[in-house]
CSV table of C-alpha atoms in Angstrom, one decimal:
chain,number,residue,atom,x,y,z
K,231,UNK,CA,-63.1,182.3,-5.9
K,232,UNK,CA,-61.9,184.5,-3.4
K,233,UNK,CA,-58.4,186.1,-3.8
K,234,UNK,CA,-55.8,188.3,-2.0
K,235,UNK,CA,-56.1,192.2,-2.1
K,236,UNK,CA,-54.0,192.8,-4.9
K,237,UNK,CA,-51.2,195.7,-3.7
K,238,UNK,CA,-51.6,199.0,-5.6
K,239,UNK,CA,-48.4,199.9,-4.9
K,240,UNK,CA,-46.2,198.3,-7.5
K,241,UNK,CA,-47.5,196.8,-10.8
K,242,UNK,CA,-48.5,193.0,-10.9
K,243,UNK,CA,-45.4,191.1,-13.0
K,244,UNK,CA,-47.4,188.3,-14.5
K,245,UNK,CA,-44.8,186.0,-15.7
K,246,UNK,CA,-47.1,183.4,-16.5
K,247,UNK,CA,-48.9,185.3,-18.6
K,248,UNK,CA,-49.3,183.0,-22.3
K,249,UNK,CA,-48.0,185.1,-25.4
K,250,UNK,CA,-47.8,184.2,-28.8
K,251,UNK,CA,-44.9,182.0,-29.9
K,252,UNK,CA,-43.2,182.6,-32.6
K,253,UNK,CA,-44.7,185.8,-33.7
K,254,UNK,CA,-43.2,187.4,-30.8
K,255,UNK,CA,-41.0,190.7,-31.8
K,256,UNK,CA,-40.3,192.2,-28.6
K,257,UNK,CA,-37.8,190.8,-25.8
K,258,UNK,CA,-40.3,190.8,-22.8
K,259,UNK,CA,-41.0,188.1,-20.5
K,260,UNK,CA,-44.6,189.3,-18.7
K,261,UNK,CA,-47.3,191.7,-19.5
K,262,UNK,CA,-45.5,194.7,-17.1
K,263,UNK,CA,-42.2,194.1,-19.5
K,264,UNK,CA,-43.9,194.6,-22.6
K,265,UNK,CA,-46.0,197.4,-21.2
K,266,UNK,CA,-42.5,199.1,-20.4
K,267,UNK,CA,-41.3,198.6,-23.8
K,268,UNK,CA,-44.5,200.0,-25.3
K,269,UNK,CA,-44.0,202.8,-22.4
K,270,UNK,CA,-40.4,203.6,-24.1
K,271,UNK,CA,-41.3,204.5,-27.2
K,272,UNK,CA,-42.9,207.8,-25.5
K,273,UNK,CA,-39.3,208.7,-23.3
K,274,UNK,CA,-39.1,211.8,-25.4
K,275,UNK,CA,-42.0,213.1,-24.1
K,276,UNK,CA,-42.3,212.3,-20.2
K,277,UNK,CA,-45.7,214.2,-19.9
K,278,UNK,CA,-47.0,211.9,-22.3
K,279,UNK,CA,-45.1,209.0,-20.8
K,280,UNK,CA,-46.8,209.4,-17.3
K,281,UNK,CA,-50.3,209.8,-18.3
K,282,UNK,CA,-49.8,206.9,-20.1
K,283,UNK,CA,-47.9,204.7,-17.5
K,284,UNK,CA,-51.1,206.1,-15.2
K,285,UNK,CA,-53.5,204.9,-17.6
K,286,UNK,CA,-51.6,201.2,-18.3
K,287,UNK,CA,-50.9,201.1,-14.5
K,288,UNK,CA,-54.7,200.8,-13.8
K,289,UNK,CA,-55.4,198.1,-16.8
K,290,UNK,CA,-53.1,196.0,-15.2
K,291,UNK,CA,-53.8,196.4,-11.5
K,292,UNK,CA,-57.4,195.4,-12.5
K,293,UNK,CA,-56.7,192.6,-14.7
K,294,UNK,CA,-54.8,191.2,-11.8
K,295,UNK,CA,-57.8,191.4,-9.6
K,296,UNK,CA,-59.5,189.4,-12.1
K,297,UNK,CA,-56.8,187.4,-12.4
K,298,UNK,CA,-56.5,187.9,-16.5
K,299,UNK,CA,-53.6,188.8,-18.4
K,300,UNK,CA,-53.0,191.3,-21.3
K,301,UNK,CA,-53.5,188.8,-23.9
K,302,UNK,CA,-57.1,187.1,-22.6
K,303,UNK,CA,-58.7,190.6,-22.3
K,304,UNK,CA,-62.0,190.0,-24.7
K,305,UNK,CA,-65.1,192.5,-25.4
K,306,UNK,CA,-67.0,192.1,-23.1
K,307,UNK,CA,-64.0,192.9,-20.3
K,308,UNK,CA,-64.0,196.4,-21.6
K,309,UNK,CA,-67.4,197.3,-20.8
K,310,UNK,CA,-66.5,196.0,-17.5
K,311,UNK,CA,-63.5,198.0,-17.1
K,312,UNK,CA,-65.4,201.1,-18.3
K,313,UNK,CA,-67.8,200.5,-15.4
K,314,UNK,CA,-64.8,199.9,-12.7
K,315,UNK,CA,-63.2,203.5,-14.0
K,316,UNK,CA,-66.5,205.2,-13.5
K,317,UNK,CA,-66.5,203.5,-10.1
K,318,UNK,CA,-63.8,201.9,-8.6
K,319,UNK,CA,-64.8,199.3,-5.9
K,320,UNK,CA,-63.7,198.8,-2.6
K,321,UNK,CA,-62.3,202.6,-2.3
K,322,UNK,CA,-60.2,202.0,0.2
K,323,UNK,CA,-58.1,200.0,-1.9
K,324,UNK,CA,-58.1,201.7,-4.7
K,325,UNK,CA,-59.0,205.5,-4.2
K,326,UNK,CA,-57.0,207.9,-2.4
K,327,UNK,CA,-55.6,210.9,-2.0
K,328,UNK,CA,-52.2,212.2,-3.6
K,329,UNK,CA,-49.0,210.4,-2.2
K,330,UNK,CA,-45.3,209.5,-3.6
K,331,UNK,CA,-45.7,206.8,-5.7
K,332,UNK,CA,-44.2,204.6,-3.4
K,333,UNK,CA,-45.8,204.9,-0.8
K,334,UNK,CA,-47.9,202.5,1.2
K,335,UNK,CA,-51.1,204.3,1.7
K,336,UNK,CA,-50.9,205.5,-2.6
K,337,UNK,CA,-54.0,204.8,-5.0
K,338,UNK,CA,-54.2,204.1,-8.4
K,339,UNK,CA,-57.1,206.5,-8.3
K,340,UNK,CA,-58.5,210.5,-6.8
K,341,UNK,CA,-62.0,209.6,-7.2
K,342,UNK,CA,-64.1,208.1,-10.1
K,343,UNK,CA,-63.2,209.1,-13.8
K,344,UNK,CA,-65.6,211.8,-15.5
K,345,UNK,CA,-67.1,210.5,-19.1
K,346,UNK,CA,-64.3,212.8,-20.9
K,347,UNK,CA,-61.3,211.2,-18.8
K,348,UNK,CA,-62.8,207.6,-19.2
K,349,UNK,CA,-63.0,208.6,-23.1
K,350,UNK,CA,-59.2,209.5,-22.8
K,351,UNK,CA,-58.4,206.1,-20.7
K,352,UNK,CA,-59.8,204.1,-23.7
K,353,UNK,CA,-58.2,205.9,-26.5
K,354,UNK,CA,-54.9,205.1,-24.6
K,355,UNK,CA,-55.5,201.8,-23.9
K,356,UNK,CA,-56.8,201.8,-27.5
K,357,UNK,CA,-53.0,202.3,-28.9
K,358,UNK,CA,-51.4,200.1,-26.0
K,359,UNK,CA,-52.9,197.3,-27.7
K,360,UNK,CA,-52.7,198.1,-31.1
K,361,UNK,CA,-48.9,198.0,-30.2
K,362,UNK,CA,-48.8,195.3,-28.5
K,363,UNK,CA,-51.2,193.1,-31.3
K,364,UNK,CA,-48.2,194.5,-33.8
K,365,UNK,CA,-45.6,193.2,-31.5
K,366,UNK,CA,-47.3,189.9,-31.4
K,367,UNK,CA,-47.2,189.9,-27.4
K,368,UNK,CA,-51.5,189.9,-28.0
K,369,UNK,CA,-53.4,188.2,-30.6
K,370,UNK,CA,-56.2,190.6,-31.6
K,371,UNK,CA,-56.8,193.9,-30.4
K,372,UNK,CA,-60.5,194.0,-28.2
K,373,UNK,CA,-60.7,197.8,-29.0
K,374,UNK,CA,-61.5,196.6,-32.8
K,375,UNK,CA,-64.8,195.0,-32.0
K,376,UNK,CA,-66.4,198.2,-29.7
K,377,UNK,CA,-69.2,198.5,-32.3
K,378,UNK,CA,-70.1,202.1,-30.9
K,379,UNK,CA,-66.3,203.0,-30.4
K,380,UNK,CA,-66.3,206.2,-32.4
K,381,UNK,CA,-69.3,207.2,-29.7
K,382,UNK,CA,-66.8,205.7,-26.8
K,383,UNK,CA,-63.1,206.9,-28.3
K,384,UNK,CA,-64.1,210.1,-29.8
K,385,UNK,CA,-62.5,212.8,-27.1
K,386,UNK,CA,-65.2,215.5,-27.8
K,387,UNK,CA,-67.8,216.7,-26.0
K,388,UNK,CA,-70.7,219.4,-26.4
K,389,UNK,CA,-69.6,221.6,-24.0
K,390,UNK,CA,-67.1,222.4,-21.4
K,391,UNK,CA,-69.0,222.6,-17.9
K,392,UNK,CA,-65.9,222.3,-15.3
K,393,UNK,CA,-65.0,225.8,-14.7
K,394,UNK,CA,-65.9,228.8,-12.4
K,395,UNK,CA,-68.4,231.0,-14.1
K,396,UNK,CA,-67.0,234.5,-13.8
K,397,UNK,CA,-68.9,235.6,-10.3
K,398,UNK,CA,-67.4,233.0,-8.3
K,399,UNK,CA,-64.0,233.4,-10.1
K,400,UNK,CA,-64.1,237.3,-9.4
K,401,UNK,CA,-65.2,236.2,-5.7
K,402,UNK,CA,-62.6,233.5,-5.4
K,403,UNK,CA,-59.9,236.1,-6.4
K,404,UNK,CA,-61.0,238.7,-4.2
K,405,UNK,CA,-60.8,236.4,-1.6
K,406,UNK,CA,-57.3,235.2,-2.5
K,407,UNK,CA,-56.0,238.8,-2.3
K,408,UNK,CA,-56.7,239.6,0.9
K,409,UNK,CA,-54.2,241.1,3.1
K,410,UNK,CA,-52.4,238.9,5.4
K,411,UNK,CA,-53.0,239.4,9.1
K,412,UNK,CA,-50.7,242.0,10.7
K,413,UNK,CA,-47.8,240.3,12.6
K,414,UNK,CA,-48.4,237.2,9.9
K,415,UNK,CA,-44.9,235.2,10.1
K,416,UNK,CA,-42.5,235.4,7.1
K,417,UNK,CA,-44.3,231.5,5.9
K,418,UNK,CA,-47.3,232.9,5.7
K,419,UNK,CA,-46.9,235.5,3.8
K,420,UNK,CA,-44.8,233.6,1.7
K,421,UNK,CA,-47.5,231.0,1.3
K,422,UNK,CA,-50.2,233.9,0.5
K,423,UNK,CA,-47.6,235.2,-2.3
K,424,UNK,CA,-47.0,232.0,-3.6
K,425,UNK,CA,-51.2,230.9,-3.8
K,426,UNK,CA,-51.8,234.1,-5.4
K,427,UNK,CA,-49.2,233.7,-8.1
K,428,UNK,CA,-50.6,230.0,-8.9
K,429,UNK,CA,-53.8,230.9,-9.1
K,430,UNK,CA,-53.2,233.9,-10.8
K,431,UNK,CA,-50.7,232.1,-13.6
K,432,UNK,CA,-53.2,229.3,-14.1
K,433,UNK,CA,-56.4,232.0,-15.3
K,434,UNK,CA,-54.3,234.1,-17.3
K,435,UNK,CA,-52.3,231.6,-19.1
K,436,UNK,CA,-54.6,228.4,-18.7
K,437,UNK,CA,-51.4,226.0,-18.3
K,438,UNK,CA,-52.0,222.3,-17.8
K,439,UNK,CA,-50.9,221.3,-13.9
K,440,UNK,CA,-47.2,219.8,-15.1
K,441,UNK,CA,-46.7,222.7,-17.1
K,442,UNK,CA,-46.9,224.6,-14.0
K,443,UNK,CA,-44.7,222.7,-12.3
K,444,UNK,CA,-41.9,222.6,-15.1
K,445,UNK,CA,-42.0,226.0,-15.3
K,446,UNK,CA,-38.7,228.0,-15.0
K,447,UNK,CA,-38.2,231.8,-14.5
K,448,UNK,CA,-36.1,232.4,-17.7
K,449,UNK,CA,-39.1,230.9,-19.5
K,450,UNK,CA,-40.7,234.6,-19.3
K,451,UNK,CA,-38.4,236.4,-21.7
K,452,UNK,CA,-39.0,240.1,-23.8
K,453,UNK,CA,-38.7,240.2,-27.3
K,454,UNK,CA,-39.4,243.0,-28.7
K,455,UNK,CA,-40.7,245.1,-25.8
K,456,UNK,CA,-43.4,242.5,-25.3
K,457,UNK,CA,-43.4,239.7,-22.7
K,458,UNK,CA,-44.0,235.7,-23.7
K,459,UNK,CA,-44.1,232.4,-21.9
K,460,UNK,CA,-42.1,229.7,-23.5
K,461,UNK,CA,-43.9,226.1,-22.3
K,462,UNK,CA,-43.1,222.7,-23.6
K,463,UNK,CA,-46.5,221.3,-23.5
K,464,UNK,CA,-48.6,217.8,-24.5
K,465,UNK,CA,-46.4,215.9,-27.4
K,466,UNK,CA,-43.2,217.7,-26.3
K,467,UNK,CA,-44.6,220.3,-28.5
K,468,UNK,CA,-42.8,223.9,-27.7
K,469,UNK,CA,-45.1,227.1,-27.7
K,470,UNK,CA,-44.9,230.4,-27.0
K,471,UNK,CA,-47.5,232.4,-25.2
K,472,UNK,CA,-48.5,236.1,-25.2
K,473,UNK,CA,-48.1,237.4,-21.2
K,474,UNK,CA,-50.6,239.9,-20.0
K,475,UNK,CA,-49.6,242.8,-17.5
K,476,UNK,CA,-51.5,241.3,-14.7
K,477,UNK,CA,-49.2,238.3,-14.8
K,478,UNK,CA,-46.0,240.3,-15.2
K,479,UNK,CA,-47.4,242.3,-11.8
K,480,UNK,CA,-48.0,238.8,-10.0
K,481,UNK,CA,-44.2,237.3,-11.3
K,482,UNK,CA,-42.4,240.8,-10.4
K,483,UNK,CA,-44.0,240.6,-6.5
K,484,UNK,CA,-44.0,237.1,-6.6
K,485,UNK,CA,-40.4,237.4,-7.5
K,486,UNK,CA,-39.4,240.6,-5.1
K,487,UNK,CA,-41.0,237.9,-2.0
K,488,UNK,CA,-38.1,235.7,-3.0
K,489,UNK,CA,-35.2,239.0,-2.7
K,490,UNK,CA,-34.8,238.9,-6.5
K,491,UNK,CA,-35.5,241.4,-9.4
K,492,UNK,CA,-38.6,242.2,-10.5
K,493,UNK,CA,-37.9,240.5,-14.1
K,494,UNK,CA,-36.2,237.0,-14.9
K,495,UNK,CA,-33.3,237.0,-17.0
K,496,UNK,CA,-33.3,234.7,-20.3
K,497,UNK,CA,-30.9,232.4,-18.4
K,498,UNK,CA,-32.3,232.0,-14.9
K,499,UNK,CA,-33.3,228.1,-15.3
K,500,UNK,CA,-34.1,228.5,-11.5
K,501,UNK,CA,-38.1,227.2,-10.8
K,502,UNK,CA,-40.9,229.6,-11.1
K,503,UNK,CA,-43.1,227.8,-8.4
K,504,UNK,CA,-41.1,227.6,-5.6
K,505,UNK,CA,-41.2,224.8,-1.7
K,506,UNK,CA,-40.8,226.5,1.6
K,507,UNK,CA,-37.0,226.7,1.3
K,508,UNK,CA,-37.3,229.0,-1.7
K,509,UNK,CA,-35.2,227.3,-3.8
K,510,UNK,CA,-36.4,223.5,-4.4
K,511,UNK,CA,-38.9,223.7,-7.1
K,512,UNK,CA,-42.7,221.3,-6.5
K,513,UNK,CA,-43.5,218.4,-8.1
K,514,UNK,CA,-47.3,218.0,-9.8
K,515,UNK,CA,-48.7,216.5,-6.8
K,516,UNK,CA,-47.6,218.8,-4.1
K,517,UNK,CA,-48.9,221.5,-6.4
K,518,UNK,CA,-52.4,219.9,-7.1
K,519,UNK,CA,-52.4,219.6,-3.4
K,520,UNK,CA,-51.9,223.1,-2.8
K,521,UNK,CA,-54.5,224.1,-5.2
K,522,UNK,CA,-57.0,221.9,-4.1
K,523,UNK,CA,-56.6,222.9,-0.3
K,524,UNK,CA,-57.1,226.4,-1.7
K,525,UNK,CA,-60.3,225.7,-2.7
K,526,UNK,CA,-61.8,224.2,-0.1
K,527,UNK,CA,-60.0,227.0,2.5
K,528,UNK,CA,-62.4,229.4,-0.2
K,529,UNK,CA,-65.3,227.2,0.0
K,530,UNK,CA,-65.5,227.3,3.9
K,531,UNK,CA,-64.9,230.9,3.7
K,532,UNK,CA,-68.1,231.3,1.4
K,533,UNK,CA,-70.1,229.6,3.4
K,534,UNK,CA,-69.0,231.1,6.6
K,535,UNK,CA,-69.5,234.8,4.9
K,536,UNK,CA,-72.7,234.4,3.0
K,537,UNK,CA,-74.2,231.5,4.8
K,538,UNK,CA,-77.3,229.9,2.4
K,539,UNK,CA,-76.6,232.3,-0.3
K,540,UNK,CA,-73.2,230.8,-0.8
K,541,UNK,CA,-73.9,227.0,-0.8
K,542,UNK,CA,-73.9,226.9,-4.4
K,543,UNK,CA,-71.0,228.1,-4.9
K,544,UNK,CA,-68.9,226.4,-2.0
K,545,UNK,CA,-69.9,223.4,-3.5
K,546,UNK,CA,-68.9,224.5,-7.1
K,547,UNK,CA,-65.8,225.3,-5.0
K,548,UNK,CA,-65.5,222.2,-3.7
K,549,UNK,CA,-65.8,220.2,-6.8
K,550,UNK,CA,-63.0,222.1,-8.2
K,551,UNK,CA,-60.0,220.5,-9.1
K,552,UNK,CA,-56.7,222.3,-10.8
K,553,UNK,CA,-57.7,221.5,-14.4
K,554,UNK,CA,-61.2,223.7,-13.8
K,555,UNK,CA,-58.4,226.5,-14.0
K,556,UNK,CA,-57.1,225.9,-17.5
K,557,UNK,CA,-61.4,225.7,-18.3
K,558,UNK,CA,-61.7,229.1,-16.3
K,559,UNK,CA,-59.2,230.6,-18.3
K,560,UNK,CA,-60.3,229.4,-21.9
K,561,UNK,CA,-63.9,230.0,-21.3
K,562,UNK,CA,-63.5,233.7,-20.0
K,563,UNK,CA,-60.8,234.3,-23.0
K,564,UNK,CA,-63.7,232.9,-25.3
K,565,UNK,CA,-66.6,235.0,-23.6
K,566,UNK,CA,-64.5,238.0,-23.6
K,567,UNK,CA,-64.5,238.2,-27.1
K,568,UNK,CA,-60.7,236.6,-28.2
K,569,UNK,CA,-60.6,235.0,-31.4
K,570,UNK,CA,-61.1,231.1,-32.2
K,571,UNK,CA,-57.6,231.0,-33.7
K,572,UNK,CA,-55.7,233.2,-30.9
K,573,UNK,CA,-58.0,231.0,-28.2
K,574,UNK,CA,-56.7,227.6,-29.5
K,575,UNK,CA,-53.1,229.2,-29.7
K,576,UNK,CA,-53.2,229.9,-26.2
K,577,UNK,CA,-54.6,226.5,-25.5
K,578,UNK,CA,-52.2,224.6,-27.6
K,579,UNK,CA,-55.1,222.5,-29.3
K,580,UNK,CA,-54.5,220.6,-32.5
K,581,UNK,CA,-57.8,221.2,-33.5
K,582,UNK,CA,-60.3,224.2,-33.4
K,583,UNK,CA,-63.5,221.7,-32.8
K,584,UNK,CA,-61.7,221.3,-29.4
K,585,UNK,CA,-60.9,224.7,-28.2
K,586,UNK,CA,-64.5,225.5,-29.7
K,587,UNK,CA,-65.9,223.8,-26.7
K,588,UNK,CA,-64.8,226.5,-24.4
K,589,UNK,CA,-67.8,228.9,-26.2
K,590,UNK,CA,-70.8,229.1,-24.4
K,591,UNK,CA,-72.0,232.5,-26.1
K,592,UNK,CA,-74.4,230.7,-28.1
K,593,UNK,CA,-76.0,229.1,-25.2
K,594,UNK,CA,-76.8,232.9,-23.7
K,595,UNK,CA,-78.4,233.8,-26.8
K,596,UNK,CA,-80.1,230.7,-27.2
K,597,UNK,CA,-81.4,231.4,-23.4
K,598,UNK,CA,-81.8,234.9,-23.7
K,599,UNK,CA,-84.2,233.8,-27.1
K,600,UNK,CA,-86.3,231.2,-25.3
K,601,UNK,CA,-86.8,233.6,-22.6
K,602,UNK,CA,-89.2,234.9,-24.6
K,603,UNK,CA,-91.5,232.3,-24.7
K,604,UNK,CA,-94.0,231.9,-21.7
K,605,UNK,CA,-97.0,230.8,-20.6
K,606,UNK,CA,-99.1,233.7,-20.7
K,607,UNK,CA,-98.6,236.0,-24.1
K,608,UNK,CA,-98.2,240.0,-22.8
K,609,UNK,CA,-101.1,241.0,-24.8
K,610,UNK,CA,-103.3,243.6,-23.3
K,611,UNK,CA,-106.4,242.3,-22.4
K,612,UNK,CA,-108.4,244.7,-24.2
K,613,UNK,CA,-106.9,244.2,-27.7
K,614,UNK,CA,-107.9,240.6,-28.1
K,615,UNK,CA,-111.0,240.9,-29.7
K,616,UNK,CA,-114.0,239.4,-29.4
K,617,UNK,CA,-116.6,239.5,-26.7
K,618,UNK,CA,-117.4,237.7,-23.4
């Protein structure tokens, strides 16, 4: 049966949609309501409460184009829904580019969803309806019957592979520190200040993207003679962070651009990242933007500098998104020789099995061992005994 497009701008309100009768504990009257209730229970932590709305916001928008509701999702939907994440079809209508929410021309998606952030979809998804089958809005919860869904649901993987090995990270920050072109206009170098401290914030302090963008100035504070970042991070969880001298250089020019001292105050609740004016502070999409355009500025650049030679890495450039920073960051710490426990500190993981995917030191000696296995033994020719 053919249908109409379903609009990805706003959330399908499917009033019709059968619940449970009596065993009903929630005041909702459609599948968004409930979502929204299940969506409140997050409100103290509104990083957590976006990724999820993200995550819901796709369920529902594709349920509607099959025209299902929460409650008649089954087992075998999922595997179908894993499939539409991995590749979501027609593009046009549902990949895109970043734009305001509201927008007419906004996607539900960037591009199709790696294994890890498919992995992280489910596990959402996984407690949406294990909510909702407590509320009694759904009968069962699908999730249940995913006979390989510790395979599926567990959020661990071997290694991490999405970041800049260090060659292209030293080239990439070479590049971003060139001088600005004489007679430049006071944008420009503004924008050059402002890319530099962004990209140099991200390596050396691997923040997630809305971390960046929530930052304030006074969050950099001394205590004791020594500098530390204070971030609210994933599960409104508060941390505080060593600062290294390279990003206390990059905030004190950074902040000297802007006609202000060269170190915050504790009570300057003024934004760290800064739009065009200045003053206004920019949101997580304008600043993924940003960094993305960065890249591929860097990846032309390569290209046009080392022309064959530097295909490989203009594409690795290319690929890049802002997360690949926060795995730069983690994976140099690791190689460079900082501790498992001071690693996952600085990455604010829960659990060290996580931030222990970030070492690849292993794999070099597990290379640099097989290496010595080849075809042909290097045995002098006349020490092998026997005759002809």
């Amino acid at each position: 049966m053919n249908r109409e497009p379903v609009p990805t701008s706003t959330l399908p309100d499917r009033v019709d949609q059968p619940v449970a009768g009596q065993g009903v504990h929630i005041s909702a009257r459609s599948d968004v309501e409930a979502v929204a209730q299940w969506l409140a229970e997050y409100r103290a932590s509104p990083q957590t409460q976006r990724t999820y709305r993200r995550e819901a916001e796709r369920l529902l928008l594709w349920l509607a184009e099959q025209g299902l509701g929460l409650g008649e999702v089954r087992r075998a939907h999922l595997d179908a829904f894993e499939a539409f994440l991995a590749d979501p079809r027609p593009r046009e209508r549902w990949v895109g580019p970043p734009r305001p929410r509201q927008a007419d021309d906004w996607r539900p998606f960037r591009g199709p969803l790696s294994p890890a952030s498919r992995r992280q979809s489910l596990v959402i998804l996984q407690g949406l309806y294990a909510w909702l089958a407590e509320a009694g809005w759904v009968a069962h919860n699908p999730f249940r019957l995913m006979r390989d869904k510790r395979r599926r649901l567990d959020n661990r993987q071997a290694r991490i592979e999405r970041y800049l090995e260090t060659p292209l990270w030293e080239w990439l920050w070479a590049w971003l520190g060139r001088p600005v072109e004489e007679g430049a206009s006071a944008r420009q170098c503004f924008e050059w200040q402002r890319r530099r401290l962004v990209f140099g914030f991200a390596y050396l302090l691997a923040p997630r993207i809305s971390e960046m963008s929530a930052a304030r100035m006074g969050d950099f504070h001394r205590r004791e003679g020594r500098w530390w970042w204070r971030v609210t991070g994933k599960g409104d969880k508060l941390a505080v962070i060593p600062v290294p001298p390279d990003m206390m250089a990059l905030l004190g020019d950074w902040r000297e651009s802007l006609g202000l001292a060269r170190e915050p105050l504790p009570d300057d609740a003024a934004p760290l990242l800064r739009a065009l004016d200045g003053r206004r502070g920019i949101g997580d999409n304008r600043l993924y933007r940003l960094i993305r355009e960065a890249f591929a500025e860097a990846a032309t650049a390569m290209e046009a500098g080392q022309g064959e030679a530097g295909r490989p890495g203009a594409m690795r450039l290319r690929q890049a998104t802002p997360h690949w920073l926060r795995h730069t960051a983690l994976t140099h710490q690791a190689q460079a020789g900082v501790e498992l426990r001071y690693l996952a500190a600085t990455a604010r993981h829960a659990r060290l099995d996580t931030t222990a995917r970030y070492l690849h030191a292993e794999d070099e000696a597990w290379h640099r061992q097989q290496a010595r296995h080849g075809l042909i033994a290097s045995i002098p020719l006349d020490s092998q005994g026997g005759s002809s």
